[in-house]
Coordinates of C-alpha atoms in Angstrom, one line a residue:
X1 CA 0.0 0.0 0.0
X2 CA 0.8 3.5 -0.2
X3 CA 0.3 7.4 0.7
X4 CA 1.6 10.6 -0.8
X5 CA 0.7 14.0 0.7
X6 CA 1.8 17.6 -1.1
X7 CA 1.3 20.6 1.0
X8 CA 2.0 24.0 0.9
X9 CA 4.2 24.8 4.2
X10 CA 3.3 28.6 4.2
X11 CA -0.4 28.0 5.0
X12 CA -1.1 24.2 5.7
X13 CA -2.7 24.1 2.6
X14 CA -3.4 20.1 1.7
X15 CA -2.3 20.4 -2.0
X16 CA -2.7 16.5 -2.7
X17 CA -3.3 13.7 -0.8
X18 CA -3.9 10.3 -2.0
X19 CA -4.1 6.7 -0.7
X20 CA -3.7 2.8 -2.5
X21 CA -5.5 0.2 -3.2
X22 CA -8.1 2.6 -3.5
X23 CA -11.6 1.4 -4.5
X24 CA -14.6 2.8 -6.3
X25 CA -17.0 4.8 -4.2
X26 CA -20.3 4.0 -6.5
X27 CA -19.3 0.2 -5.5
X28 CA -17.6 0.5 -2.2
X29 CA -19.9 -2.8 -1.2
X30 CA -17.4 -4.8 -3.5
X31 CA -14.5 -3.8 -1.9
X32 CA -12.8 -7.2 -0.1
X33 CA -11.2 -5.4 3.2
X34 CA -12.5 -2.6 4.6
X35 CA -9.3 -0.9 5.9
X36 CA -9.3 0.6 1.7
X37 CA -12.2 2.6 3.0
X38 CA -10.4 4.6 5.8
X39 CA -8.4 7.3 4.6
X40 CA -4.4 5.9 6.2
X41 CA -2.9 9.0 5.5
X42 CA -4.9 10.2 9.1
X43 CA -5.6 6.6 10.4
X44 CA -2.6 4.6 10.5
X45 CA 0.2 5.6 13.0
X46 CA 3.7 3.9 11.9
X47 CA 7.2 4.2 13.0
X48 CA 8.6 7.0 10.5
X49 CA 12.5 5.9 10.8
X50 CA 15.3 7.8 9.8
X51 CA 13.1 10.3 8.5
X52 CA 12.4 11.1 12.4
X53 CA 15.9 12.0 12.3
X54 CA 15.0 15.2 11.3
X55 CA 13.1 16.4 14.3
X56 CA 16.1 14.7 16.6
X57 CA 18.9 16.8 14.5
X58 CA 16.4 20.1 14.7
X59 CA 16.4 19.7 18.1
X60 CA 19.9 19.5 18.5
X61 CA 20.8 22.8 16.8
X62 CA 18.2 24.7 18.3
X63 CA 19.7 24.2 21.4
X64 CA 22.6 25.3 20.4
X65 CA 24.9 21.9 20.7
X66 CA 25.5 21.4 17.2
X67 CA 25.9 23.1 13.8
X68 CA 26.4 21.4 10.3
X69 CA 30.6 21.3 11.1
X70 CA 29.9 19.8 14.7
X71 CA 31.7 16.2 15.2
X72 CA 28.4 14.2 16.8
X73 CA 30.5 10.8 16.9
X74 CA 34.2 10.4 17.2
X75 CA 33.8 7.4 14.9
X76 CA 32.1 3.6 16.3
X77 CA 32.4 -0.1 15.0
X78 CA 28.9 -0.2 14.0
X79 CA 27.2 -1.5 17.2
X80 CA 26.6 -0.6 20.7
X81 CA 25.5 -1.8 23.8
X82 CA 22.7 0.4 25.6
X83 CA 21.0 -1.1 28.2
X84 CA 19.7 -4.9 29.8
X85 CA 22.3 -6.7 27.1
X86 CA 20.5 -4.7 24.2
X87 CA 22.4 -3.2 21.8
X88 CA 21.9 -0.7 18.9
X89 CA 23.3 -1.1 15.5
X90 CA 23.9 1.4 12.0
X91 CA 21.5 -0.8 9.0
X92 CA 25.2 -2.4 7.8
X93 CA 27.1 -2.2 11.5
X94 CA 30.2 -1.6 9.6
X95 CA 32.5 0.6 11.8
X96 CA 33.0 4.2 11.2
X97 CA 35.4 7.1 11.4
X98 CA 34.2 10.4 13.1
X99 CA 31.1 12.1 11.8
X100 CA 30.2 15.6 11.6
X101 CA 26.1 16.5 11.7
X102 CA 25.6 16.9 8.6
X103 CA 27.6 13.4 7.1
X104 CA 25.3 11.6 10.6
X105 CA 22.2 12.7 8.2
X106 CA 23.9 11.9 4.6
X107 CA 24.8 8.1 6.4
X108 CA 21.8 8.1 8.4
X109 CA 23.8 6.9 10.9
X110 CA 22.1 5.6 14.1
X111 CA 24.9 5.4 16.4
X112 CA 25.8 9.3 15.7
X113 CA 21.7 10.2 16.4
X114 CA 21.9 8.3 19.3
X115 CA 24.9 10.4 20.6
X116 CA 23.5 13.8 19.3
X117 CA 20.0 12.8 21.7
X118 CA 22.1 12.5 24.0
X119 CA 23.5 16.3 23.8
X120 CA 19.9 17.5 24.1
X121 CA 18.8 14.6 26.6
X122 CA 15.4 12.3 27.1
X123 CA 12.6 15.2 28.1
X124 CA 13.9 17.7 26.1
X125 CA 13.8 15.7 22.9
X126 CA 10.4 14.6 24.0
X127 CA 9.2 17.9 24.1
X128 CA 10.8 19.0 20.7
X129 CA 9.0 16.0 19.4
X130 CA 5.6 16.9 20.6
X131 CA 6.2 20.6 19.3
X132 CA 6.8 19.1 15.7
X133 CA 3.0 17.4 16.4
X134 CA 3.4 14.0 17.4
X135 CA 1.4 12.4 19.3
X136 CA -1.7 15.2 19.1
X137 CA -4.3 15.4 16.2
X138 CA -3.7 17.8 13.7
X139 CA -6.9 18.7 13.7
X140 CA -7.2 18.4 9.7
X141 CA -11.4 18.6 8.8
X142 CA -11.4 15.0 8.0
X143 CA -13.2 12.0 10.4
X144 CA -11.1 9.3 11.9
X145 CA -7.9 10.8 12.8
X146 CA -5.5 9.1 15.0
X147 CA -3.4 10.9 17.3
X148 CA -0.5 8.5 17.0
X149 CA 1.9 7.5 20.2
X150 CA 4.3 9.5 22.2
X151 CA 5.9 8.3 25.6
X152 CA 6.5 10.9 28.3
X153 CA 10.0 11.7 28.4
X154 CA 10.2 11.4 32.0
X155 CA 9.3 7.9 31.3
X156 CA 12.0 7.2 28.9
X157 CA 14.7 4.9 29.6
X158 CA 18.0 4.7 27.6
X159 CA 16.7 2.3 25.2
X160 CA 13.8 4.8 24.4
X161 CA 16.4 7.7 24.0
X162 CA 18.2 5.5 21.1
X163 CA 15.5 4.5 19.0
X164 CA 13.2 7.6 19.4
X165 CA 16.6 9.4 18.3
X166 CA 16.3 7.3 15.0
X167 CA 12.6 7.5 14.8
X168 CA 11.4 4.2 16.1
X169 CA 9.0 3.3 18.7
X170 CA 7.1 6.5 18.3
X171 CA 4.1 6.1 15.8
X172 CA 2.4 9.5 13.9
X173 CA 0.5 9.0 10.8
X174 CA 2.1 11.0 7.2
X175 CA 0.3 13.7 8.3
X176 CA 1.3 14.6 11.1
X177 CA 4.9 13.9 9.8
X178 CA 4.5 16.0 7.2
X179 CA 3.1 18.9 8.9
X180 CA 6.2 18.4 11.2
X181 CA 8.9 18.8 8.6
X182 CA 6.5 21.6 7.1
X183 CA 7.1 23.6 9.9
X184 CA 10.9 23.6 9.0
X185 CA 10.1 24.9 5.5
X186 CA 8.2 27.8 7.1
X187 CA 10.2 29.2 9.4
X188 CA 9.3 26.9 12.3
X189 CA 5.9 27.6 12.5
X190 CA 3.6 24.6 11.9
X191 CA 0.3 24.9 10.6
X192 CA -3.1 23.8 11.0
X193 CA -4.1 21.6 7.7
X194 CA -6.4 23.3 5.5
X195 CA -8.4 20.8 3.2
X196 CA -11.4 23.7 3.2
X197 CA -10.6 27.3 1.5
X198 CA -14.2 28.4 2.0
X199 CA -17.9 27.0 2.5
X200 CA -20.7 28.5 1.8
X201 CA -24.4 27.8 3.1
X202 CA -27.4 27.3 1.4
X203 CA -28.5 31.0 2.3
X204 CA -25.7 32.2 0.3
X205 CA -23.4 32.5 4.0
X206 CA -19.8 32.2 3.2
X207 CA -17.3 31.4 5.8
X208 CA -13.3 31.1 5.0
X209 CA -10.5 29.5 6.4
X210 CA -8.0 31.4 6.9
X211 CA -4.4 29.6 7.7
X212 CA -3.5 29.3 11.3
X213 CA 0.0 28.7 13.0
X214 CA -0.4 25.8 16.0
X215 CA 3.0 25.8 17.2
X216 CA 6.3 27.4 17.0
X217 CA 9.0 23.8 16.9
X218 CA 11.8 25.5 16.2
X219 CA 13.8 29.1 15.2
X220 CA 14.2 30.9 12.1
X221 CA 17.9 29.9 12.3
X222 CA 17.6 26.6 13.3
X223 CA 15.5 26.2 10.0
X224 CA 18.0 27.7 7.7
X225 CA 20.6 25.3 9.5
X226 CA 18.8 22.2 8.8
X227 CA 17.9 23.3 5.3
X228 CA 21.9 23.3 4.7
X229 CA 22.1 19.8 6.5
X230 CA 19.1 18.6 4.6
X231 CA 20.0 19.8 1.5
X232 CA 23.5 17.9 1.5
X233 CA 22.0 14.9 2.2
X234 CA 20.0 15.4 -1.1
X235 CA 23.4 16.3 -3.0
X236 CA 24.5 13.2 -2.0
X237 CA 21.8 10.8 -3.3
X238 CA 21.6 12.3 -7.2
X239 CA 25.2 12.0 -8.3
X240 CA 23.9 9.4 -11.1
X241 CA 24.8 10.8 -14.1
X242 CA 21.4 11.0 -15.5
X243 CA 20.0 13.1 -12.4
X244 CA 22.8 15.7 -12.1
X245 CA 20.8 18.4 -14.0
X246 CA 18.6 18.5 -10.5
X247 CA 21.5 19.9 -8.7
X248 CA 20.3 23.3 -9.2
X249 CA 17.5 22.7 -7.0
X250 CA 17.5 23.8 -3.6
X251 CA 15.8 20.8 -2.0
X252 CA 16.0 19.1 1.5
X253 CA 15.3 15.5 1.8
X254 CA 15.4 12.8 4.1
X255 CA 14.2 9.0 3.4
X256 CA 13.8 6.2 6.7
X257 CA 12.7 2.6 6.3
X258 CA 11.0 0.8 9.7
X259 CA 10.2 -2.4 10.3
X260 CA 6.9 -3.0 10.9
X261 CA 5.3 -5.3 13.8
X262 CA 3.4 -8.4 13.0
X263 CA 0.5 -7.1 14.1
X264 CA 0.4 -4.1 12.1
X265 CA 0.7 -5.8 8.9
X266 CA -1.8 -6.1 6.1
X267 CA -2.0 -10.1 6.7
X268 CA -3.7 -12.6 9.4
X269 CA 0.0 -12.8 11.5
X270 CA -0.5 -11.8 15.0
X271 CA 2.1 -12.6 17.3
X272 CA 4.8 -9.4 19.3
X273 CA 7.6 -8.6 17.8
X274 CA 8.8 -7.3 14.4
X275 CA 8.4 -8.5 10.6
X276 CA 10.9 -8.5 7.8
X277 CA 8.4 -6.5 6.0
X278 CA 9.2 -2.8 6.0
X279 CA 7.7 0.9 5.5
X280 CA 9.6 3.2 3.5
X281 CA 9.5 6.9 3.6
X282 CA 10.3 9.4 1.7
X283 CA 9.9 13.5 2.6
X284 CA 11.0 16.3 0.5
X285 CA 10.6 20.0 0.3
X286 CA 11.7 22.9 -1.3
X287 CA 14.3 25.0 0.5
X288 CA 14.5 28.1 -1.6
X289 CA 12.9 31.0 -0.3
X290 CA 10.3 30.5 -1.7
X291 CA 9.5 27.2 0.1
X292 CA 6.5 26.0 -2.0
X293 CA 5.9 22.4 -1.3
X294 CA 6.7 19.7 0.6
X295 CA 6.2 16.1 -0.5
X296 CA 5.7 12.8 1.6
X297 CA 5.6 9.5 -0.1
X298 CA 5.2 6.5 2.1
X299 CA 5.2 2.7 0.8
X300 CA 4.1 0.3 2.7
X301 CA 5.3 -3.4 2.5
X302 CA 7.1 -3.1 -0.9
X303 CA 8.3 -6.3 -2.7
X304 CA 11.2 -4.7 -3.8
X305 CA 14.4 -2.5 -2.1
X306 CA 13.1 -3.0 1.1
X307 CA 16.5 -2.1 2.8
X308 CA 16.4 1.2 1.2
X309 CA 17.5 4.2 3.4
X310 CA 19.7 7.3 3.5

């Protein structure tokens, strides 16, 4: 399955949102499972991944602790014990050399997140996190939305300060992820999602919506720091010959692949623990000044580069 969202960052305009399998609405009688009649782009919660990094990393240089130069990690050999015997790994545990904050995002390393949570510590992550949106309803005019799952960051252990840092164990739907990195193409500010421009009444009454900010994640600064970071790490992933013509464009991406748990997949399996099946993730936008767009593209369970992710 799959989702793709397009908004406009500047007013939380909902541009484009779109959902498969879809289904017919003149015959949704036929359709064989229900869940294609919910809109999952509000109702399904997942485990972003490394595109959570994001929030973690705009976190970290709002407070002041790193900048794109900033050595996060002073190099590792690919795996790391945390806590209770567990230990945290990068996706090919090969060891490293040191790693500044921006080449942590262009490796999507976990082991250097990990260390830069640590800079900014468990509750004040958590807080940054829930400023970005997760974990609240976005309050978008459409039935059904979830709210998604946040731990309180007094709560968190050590284990839950690695894989939050990475974008595990914390579930939002594209939505709310969206309108999270939107607020980093807008100067900080997110928005309230605007599906509705105007209404008007059978009286001839017309009522507008007018764009509203619902929270302030980040700085100015911060933003035009992660837009560097950001915009490296999308440098980095067209140096194909065929795709350098789209170096002129000022763009910031970040992709993140999950696994996702047995009992959230689309199959009869129900038993704890995780799959091999994955959700990919994929969130651009534009960081000109202009800042026009961002774009969210989320596959679920593909049957083909699962392992994906930079």
């Amino acid at each position: 399955s799959g989702t793709v969202i397009i908004i406009d960052p500047r007013t939380g305009e909902i541009m484009s949102m779109a959902n498969y399998p879809t289904y017919n609405p003149n015959e949704y009688n036929l359709v064989s499972d229900i869940k294609v009649l919910g809109n999952s782009a509000i109702t399904n919660p997942y485990e972003i991944g490394s595109v959570g990094k994001i929030f973690t990393m705009a976190a970290a240089v709002d407070r002041g602790k790193v900048s794109p130069n900033t050595i996060v990690i002073n190099g590792h050999k690919g795996c790391t014990e945390i806590i209770e015997g567990r230990r945290i790994c990068t996706f090919d545990k090969k060891p490293k050399g040191p790693l500044t904050a921006t080449e942590a995002m262009i490796e999507s390393d976990n082991l250097a997140l990990f260390n830069t949570a640590k800079l900014i510590g468990s509750e004040n992550l958590a807080d940054y996190l829930i400023k970005f949106g997760m974990g609240k309803r976005t309050n978008v005019m459409l039935s059904g939305e979830d709210s998604g799952f946040i731990k309180s960051g007094a709560q968190w252990n050590e284990a839950d300060l690695a894989t939050y840092s990475y974008g595990h164990s914390y579930f939002q739907t594209t939505l709310q992820a969206i309108m999270g990195v939107g607020a980093l193409a807008n100067g900080g500010k997110i928005m309230e999602p605007l599906i509705v421009k105007e209404q008007t009444d059978n009286d001839g009454t017309t009522r507008e919506f007018k764009p509203r900010v619902i929270a302030e994640a980040v700085s100015p600064e911060s933003c035009n720091t992660m837009a560097e970071i950001l915009h490296r790490v999308y440098l980095k992933n067209i140096n194909e010959g065929s795709y350098k013509h789209l170096n002129k464009y000022r763009i910031g991406m970040k992709s993140g692949t999950a696994l996702i748990p047995y009992v959230a997949l689309n199959s009869p399996i129900n038993k704890p623990g995780y799959s091999n099946e994955v959700n990919n993730t994929y969130v651009g936008y534009d960081a000109s000044p202009k800042n026009t767009f961002v774009m969210l593209v989320n596959l679920s369970e593909p049957q083909t580069a699962k392992q994906l992710s930079f």
